[in-house]
Short mmCIF file of C-alpha atoms in Angstrom, two decimals:
data_model
loop_
_atom_site.label_atom_id
_atom_site.label_comp_id
_atom_site.label_asym_id
_atom_site.label_seq_id
_atom_site.Cartn_x
_atom_site.Cartn_y
_atom_site.Cartn_z
CA UNK A 931 23.18 -28.54 57.62
CA UNK A 932 24.31 -26.22 60.16
CA UNK A 933 27.38 -24.80 59.76
CA UNK A 934 30.12 -23.39 62.30
CA UNK A 935 32.28 -21.21 60.46
CA UNK A 936 34.92 -19.36 62.20
CA UNK A 937 36.05 -15.55 61.01
CA UNK A 938 38.97 -14.91 62.67
CA UNK A 939 40.33 -11.90 64.40
CA UNK A 940 41.09 -9.54 62.06
CA UNK A 941 37.58 -8.43 59.81
CA UNK A 942 35.32 -9.70 57.13
CA UNK A 943 38.81 -10.55 54.89
CA UNK A 944 39.48 -13.17 57.61
CA UNK A 945 36.47 -16.09 57.17
CA UNK A 946 38.82 -18.87 54.34
CA UNK A 947 37.71 -20.00 51.53
CA UNK A 948 36.08 -22.65 52.61
CA UNK A 949 34.29 -21.16 55.19
CA UNK A 950 32.91 -18.25 52.03
CA UNK A 951 31.83 -21.43 49.68
CA UNK A 952 29.78 -22.53 52.74
CA UNK A 953 27.60 -19.48 54.56
CA UNK A 954 27.14 -17.92 50.45
CA UNK A 955 25.24 -20.74 49.59
CA UNK A 956 22.66 -20.54 53.38
CA UNK A 957 19.69 -19.34 53.25
CA UNK A 958 20.51 -17.54 57.05
CA UNK A 959 23.03 -16.66 58.39
CA UNK A 960 23.72 -15.49 62.30
CA UNK A 961 26.75 -13.77 63.51
CA UNK A 962 27.15 -14.94 66.99
CA UNK A 963 28.13 -11.32 69.07
CA UNK A 964 28.73 -12.05 72.63
CA UNK A 965 31.22 -14.25 73.53
CA UNK A 966 34.02 -11.63 70.85
CA UNK A 967 34.08 -9.27 68.43
CA UNK A 968 35.73 -8.81 64.49
CA UNK A 969 37.14 -5.56 64.08
CA UNK A 970 35.04 -4.59 62.58
CA UNK A 971 32.37 -3.74 65.90
CA UNK A 972 28.75 -4.15 65.85
CA UNK A 973 27.51 -1.30 64.17
CA UNK A 974 24.88 -1.80 60.94
CA UNK A 975 27.50 -1.35 59.55
CA UNK A 976 29.81 -3.99 60.26
CA UNK A 977 26.87 -6.66 59.58
CA UNK A 978 26.41 -4.07 56.24
CA UNK A 979 30.26 -4.85 55.18
CA UNK A 980 29.94 -8.93 56.15
CA UNK A 981 26.88 -8.70 54.07
CA UNK A 982 28.60 -7.03 51.12
CA UNK A 983 30.93 -9.34 50.84
CA UNK A 984 28.94 -12.57 51.64
CA UNK A 985 26.02 -11.84 49.27
CA UNK A 986 23.79 -12.68 51.61
CA UNK A 987 21.89 -10.93 55.01
CA UNK A 988 23.39 -11.47 58.10
CA UNK A 989 21.42 -11.12 60.96
CA UNK A 990 23.40 -10.51 64.78
CA UNK A 991 22.72 -13.47 67.48
CA UNK A 992 22.54 -11.70 71.47
CA UNK A 993 23.11 -14.10 74.06
CA UNK A 994 19.67 -13.58 74.62
CA UNK A 995 19.37 -14.99 70.84
CA UNK A 996 21.74 -17.90 71.44
CA UNK A 997 21.12 -19.38 74.38
CA UNK A 998 17.01 -18.53 74.27
CA UNK A 999 15.82 -19.15 70.66
CA UNK A 1000 19.54 -22.08 69.65
CA UNK A 1001 16.08 -24.47 69.04
CA UNK A 1002 14.85 -22.18 66.40
CA UNK A 1003 18.79 -21.47 64.44
CA UNK A 1004 18.29 -25.22 64.41
CA UNK A 1005 14.92 -25.76 63.44
CA UNK A 1006 16.10 -23.68 60.33
CA UNK A 1007 18.77 -26.02 59.42
CA UNK A 1008 16.73 -29.44 59.47
CA UNK A 1009 14.94 -28.11 55.91
CA UNK A 1010 17.91 -25.09 55.24
CA UNK A 1011 21.19 -24.21 54.95
CA UNK A 1012 22.41 -22.46 57.95
CA UNK A 1013 25.08 -20.40 58.90
CA UNK A 1014 26.46 -19.42 62.38
CA UNK A 1015 28.97 -17.34 62.04
CA UNK A 1016 31.86 -16.75 65.15
CA UNK A 1017 34.92 -14.80 65.56
CA UNK A 1018 37.72 -16.52 66.09
CA UNK A 1019 37.14 -20.46 65.81
CA UNK A 1020 33.67 -22.63 67.11
CA UNK A 1021 35.62 -24.20 69.77
CA UNK A 1022 36.84 -21.32 71.47
CA UNK A 1023 34.07 -20.73 73.79
CA UNK A 1024 31.42 -23.41 75.18
CA UNK A 1025 28.61 -22.26 74.07
CA UNK A 1026 29.65 -22.79 70.51
CA UNK A 1027 30.12 -26.11 71.80
CA UNK A 1028 26.19 -26.39 73.02
CA UNK A 1029 25.19 -25.52 70.23
CA UNK A 1030 26.89 -28.28 68.20
CA UNK A 1031 25.28 -30.69 71.24
CA UNK A 1032 21.73 -29.90 70.09
CA UNK A 1033 23.05 -30.13 66.67
CA UNK A 1034 23.50 -33.53 67.27
CA UNK A 1035 21.03 -34.61 69.46
CA UNK A 1036 18.59 -33.73 67.18
CA UNK A 1037 19.14 -35.38 64.00
CA UNK A 1038 21.06 -31.80 62.50
CA UNK A 1039 23.82 -32.58 60.00
CA UNK A 1040 27.35 -30.75 61.08
CA UNK A 1041 29.87 -28.88 59.19
CA UNK A 1042 32.73 -27.31 60.91
CA UNK A 1043 35.13 -24.39 59.74
CA UNK A 1044 37.77 -23.65 61.57
CA UNK A 1045 40.03 -20.44 61.71
CA UNK A 1046 42.50 -18.34 63.40
CA UNK A 1047 41.68 -17.86 68.07
CA UNK A 1048 43.21 -16.03 70.28
CA UNK A 1049 44.29 -19.46 72.05
CA UNK A 1050 47.17 -19.58 68.75
CA UNK A 1051 47.19 -16.30 67.72
CA UNK A 1052 49.34 -15.41 71.37
CA UNK A 1053 51.84 -16.82 70.34
CA UNK A 1054 52.92 -13.69 68.16
CA UNK A 1055 54.09 -12.29 71.68
CA UNK A 1056 56.76 -15.00 71.53
CA UNK A 1057 55.83 -17.44 73.48
CA UNK A 1058 55.82 -20.23 72.80
CA UNK A 1059 52.32 -22.17 72.60
CA UNK A 1060 53.17 -25.38 74.13
CA UNK A 1061 54.13 -23.74 77.23
CA UNK A 1062 50.44 -22.49 78.41
CA UNK A 1063 49.02 -23.61 80.97
CA UNK A 1064 44.60 -23.32 81.01
CA UNK A 1065 43.32 -21.01 79.98
CA UNK A 1066 41.54 -17.89 82.48
CA UNK A 1067 38.12 -16.36 81.88
CA UNK A 1068 38.60 -12.40 84.03
CA UNK A 1069 35.25 -10.73 84.73
CA UNK A 1070 34.20 -7.14 85.91
CA UNK A 1071 34.02 -7.23 88.99
CA UNK A 1072 31.24 -4.02 90.74
CA UNK A 1073 30.62 -3.27 94.27
CA UNK A 1074 28.93 -5.98 95.41
CA UNK A 1075 30.54 -9.40 93.34
CA UNK A 1076 34.53 -9.75 93.30
CA UNK A 1077 34.79 -12.62 91.98
CA UNK A 1078 39.07 -14.60 92.03
CA UNK A 1079 37.88 -18.44 91.85
CA UNK A 1080 40.33 -17.89 89.11
CA UNK A 1081 43.38 -17.40 91.08
CA UNK A 1082 43.73 -21.09 91.75
CA UNK A 1083 44.27 -21.57 88.20
CA UNK A 1084 47.41 -19.43 87.22
CA UNK A 1085 49.18 -20.11 90.56
CA UNK A 1086 48.64 -24.16 89.39
CA UNK A 1087 50.02 -23.14 85.91
CA UNK A 1088 52.59 -20.64 87.93
CA UNK A 1089 53.43 -24.21 89.97
CA UNK A 1090 54.99 -26.12 87.41
CA UNK A 1091 55.92 -23.45 85.41
CA UNK A 1092 53.53 -22.66 82.25
CA UNK A 1093 52.09 -18.80 80.67
CA UNK A 1094 48.39 -18.29 81.41
CA UNK A 1095 46.18 -16.10 78.73
CA UNK A 1096 44.33 -14.79 80.59
CA UNK A 1097 40.66 -13.51 78.04
CA UNK A 1098 39.21 -10.14 79.50
CA UNK A 1099 35.85 -9.84 80.09
CA UNK A 1100 33.10 -8.19 77.04
CA UNK A 1101 29.12 -7.14 78.18
CA UNK A 1102 27.47 -6.32 74.99
CA UNK A 1103 23.55 -6.33 75.28
CA UNK A 1104 23.97 -7.08 79.06
CA UNK A 1105 20.70 -6.06 81.09
CA UNK A 1106 21.79 -4.19 84.61
CA UNK A 1107 20.69 -5.47 88.04
CA UNK A 1108 17.42 -2.27 88.00
CA UNK A 1109 16.83 -3.78 84.71
CA UNK A 1110 16.51 -6.91 85.86
CA UNK A 1111 14.28 -6.76 89.00
CA UNK A 1112 11.22 -4.42 87.12
CA UNK A 1113 11.66 -6.77 84.24
CA UNK A 1114 12.45 -4.25 81.80
CA UNK A 1115 14.07 -5.18 78.02
CA UNK A 1116 16.96 -1.91 78.76
CA UNK A 1117 20.46 -3.17 77.93
CA UNK A 1118 23.47 -1.30 79.62
CA UNK A 1119 26.16 0.22 76.46
CA UNK A 1120 28.74 -2.12 75.73
CA UNK A 1121 31.79 -2.61 77.74
CA UNK A 1122 35.28 -4.25 76.95
CA UNK A 1123 37.61 -4.94 79.96
CA UNK A 1124 41.10 -3.57 79.40
CA UNK A 1125 44.32 -4.65 80.05
CA UNK A 1126 44.78 -1.74 83.05
CA UNK A 1127 41.79 -2.84 84.22
CA UNK A 1128 42.29 -6.47 83.91
CA UNK A 1129 46.09 -5.68 86.19
CA UNK A 1130 43.89 -3.44 88.70
CA UNK A 1131 41.73 -6.84 89.30
CA UNK A 1132 44.51 -9.11 89.69
CA UNK A 1133 46.75 -7.64 92.17
CA UNK A 1134 43.66 -6.84 94.14
CA UNK A 1135 43.41 -10.45 94.18
CA UNK A 1136 46.68 -10.83 95.03
CA UNK A 1137 46.64 -8.69 98.05
CA UNK A 1138 43.65 -10.46 99.66
CA UNK A 1139 44.85 -13.64 99.06
CA UNK A 1140 48.69 -13.55 99.39
CA UNK A 1141 50.33 -16.48 98.00
CA UNK A 1142 52.85 -15.52 96.15
CA UNK A 1143 51.85 -16.02 92.64
CA UNK A 1144 52.92 -12.97 91.40
CA UNK A 1145 53.00 -9.58 92.33
CA UNK A 1146 53.74 -6.02 90.27
CA UNK A 1147 57.59 -7.11 89.32
CA UNK A 1148 55.41 -10.31 87.32
CA UNK A 1149 56.64 -10.85 83.53
CA UNK A 1150 52.94 -9.87 81.82
CA UNK A 1151 53.10 -9.22 77.89
CA UNK A 1152 49.30 -7.22 76.72
CA UNK A 1153 48.07 -7.72 73.64
CA UNK A 1154 45.49 -5.44 71.81
CA UNK A 1155 43.49 -6.31 68.62
CA UNK A 1156 45.40 -9.49 67.79
CA UNK A 1157 45.56 -10.69 64.68
CA UNK A 1158 45.03 -6.88 63.14
CA UNK A 1159 46.13 -4.35 61.52
CA UNK A 1160 46.71 -2.12 64.57
CA UNK A 1161 47.18 -4.91 66.89
CA UNK A 1162 49.62 -3.26 70.02
CA UNK A 1163 51.95 -5.86 71.79
CA UNK A 1164 53.62 -5.17 74.83
CA UNK A 1165 56.10 -6.31 77.07
CA UNK A 1166 56.80 -5.64 81.21
CA UNK A 1167 55.95 -5.84 85.13
CA UNK A 1168 51.82 -5.49 85.83
CA UNK A 1169 53.71 -2.17 87.56
CA UNK A 1170 54.99 -0.78 83.77
CA UNK A 1171 51.96 -2.27 81.78
CA UNK A 1172 49.83 -0.51 84.85
CA UNK A 1173 50.27 3.15 82.69
CA UNK A 1174 50.51 1.60 79.01
CA UNK A 1175 47.17 2.88 76.63
CA UNK A 1176 47.05 -0.07 75.14
CA UNK A 1177 44.19 1.77 72.80
CA UNK A 1178 40.51 0.83 71.52
CA UNK A 1179 39.30 -3.13 72.07
CA UNK A 1180 39.53 -6.18 72.11
CA UNK A 1181 42.77 -6.43 74.98
CA UNK A 1182 43.35 -10.07 76.15
CA UNK A 1183 46.76 -10.45 78.90
CA UNK A 1184 48.97 -13.80 79.57
CA UNK A 1185 50.91 -13.69 82.68
CA UNK A 1186 54.21 -14.99 81.64
CA UNK A 1187 55.16 -18.12 83.02
CA UNK A 1188 59.61 -19.73 83.33
CA UNK A 1189 60.87 -19.06 80.09
CA UNK A 1190 63.20 -20.42 77.56
CA UNK A 1191 65.73 -18.75 75.92
CA UNK A 1192 64.23 -18.26 73.02
CA UNK A 1193 60.96 -17.06 74.50
CA UNK A 1194 63.37 -13.98 76.64
CA UNK A 1195 64.77 -13.18 73.11
CA UNK A 1196 61.70 -12.97 70.82
CA UNK A 1197 60.02 -10.87 73.79
CA UNK A 1198 62.89 -8.05 74.21
CA UNK A 1199 61.58 -7.09 71.32
CA UNK A 1200 57.85 -6.47 73.00
CA UNK A 1201 59.45 -5.21 76.08
CA UNK A 1202 57.95 -1.40 77.58
CA UNK A 1203 60.13 1.31 77.13
#
């Protein structure tokens, strides 16, 4: 059996009882560590903390292992119980859906254990979930690559008054262009996009496109470390949020659409002072 287990958003204690029962009976336990991270981080101390609770060794699975070595994980699941741990909910990233599709094709039995993710926990800011449109991902700009395809999705949401959840880039164990060209297994330090960086990129795109989808006065909500004891939620204009220190990762951003009176009242609790 392949158990795909959601871990929630905070620390090792956010796993569900059902998920914990599944992990404890598995022969192999993998922690997916590139689409998102627990508040524990990624170092040896984090895996030690998980292992202490789970009672099983935990192997960190980076992008390379999951995308290129998925067959080996699935082969293990043919003859033994394997747990694949995912921060948030198992269906929060397309990579996990791909793993399940591969398992089904190979005839490997799969059981999914759900948990909270940013996709539903974002409601903590007071915006109602059914008033959100399509979520987007914002990647880091580089000197030669400044993608803006997600602008059209923000525009589509804006046109019908829906909020846009922006998922911000996480770069863990990524190779530099120089390392790729030289064929070296050298990796850049981990990099996590901040709300401030995301807003700067968004405003640059609007300045280029000039389609008046949003501007520096547009209401947004910044969310940092959602689901943890140190979470920070601030509502304000893009200009106001640019100057706020949201602290350590992970960060997310909401571009607010049309609001209901209840949403407006709730947002007042988080307004930038």
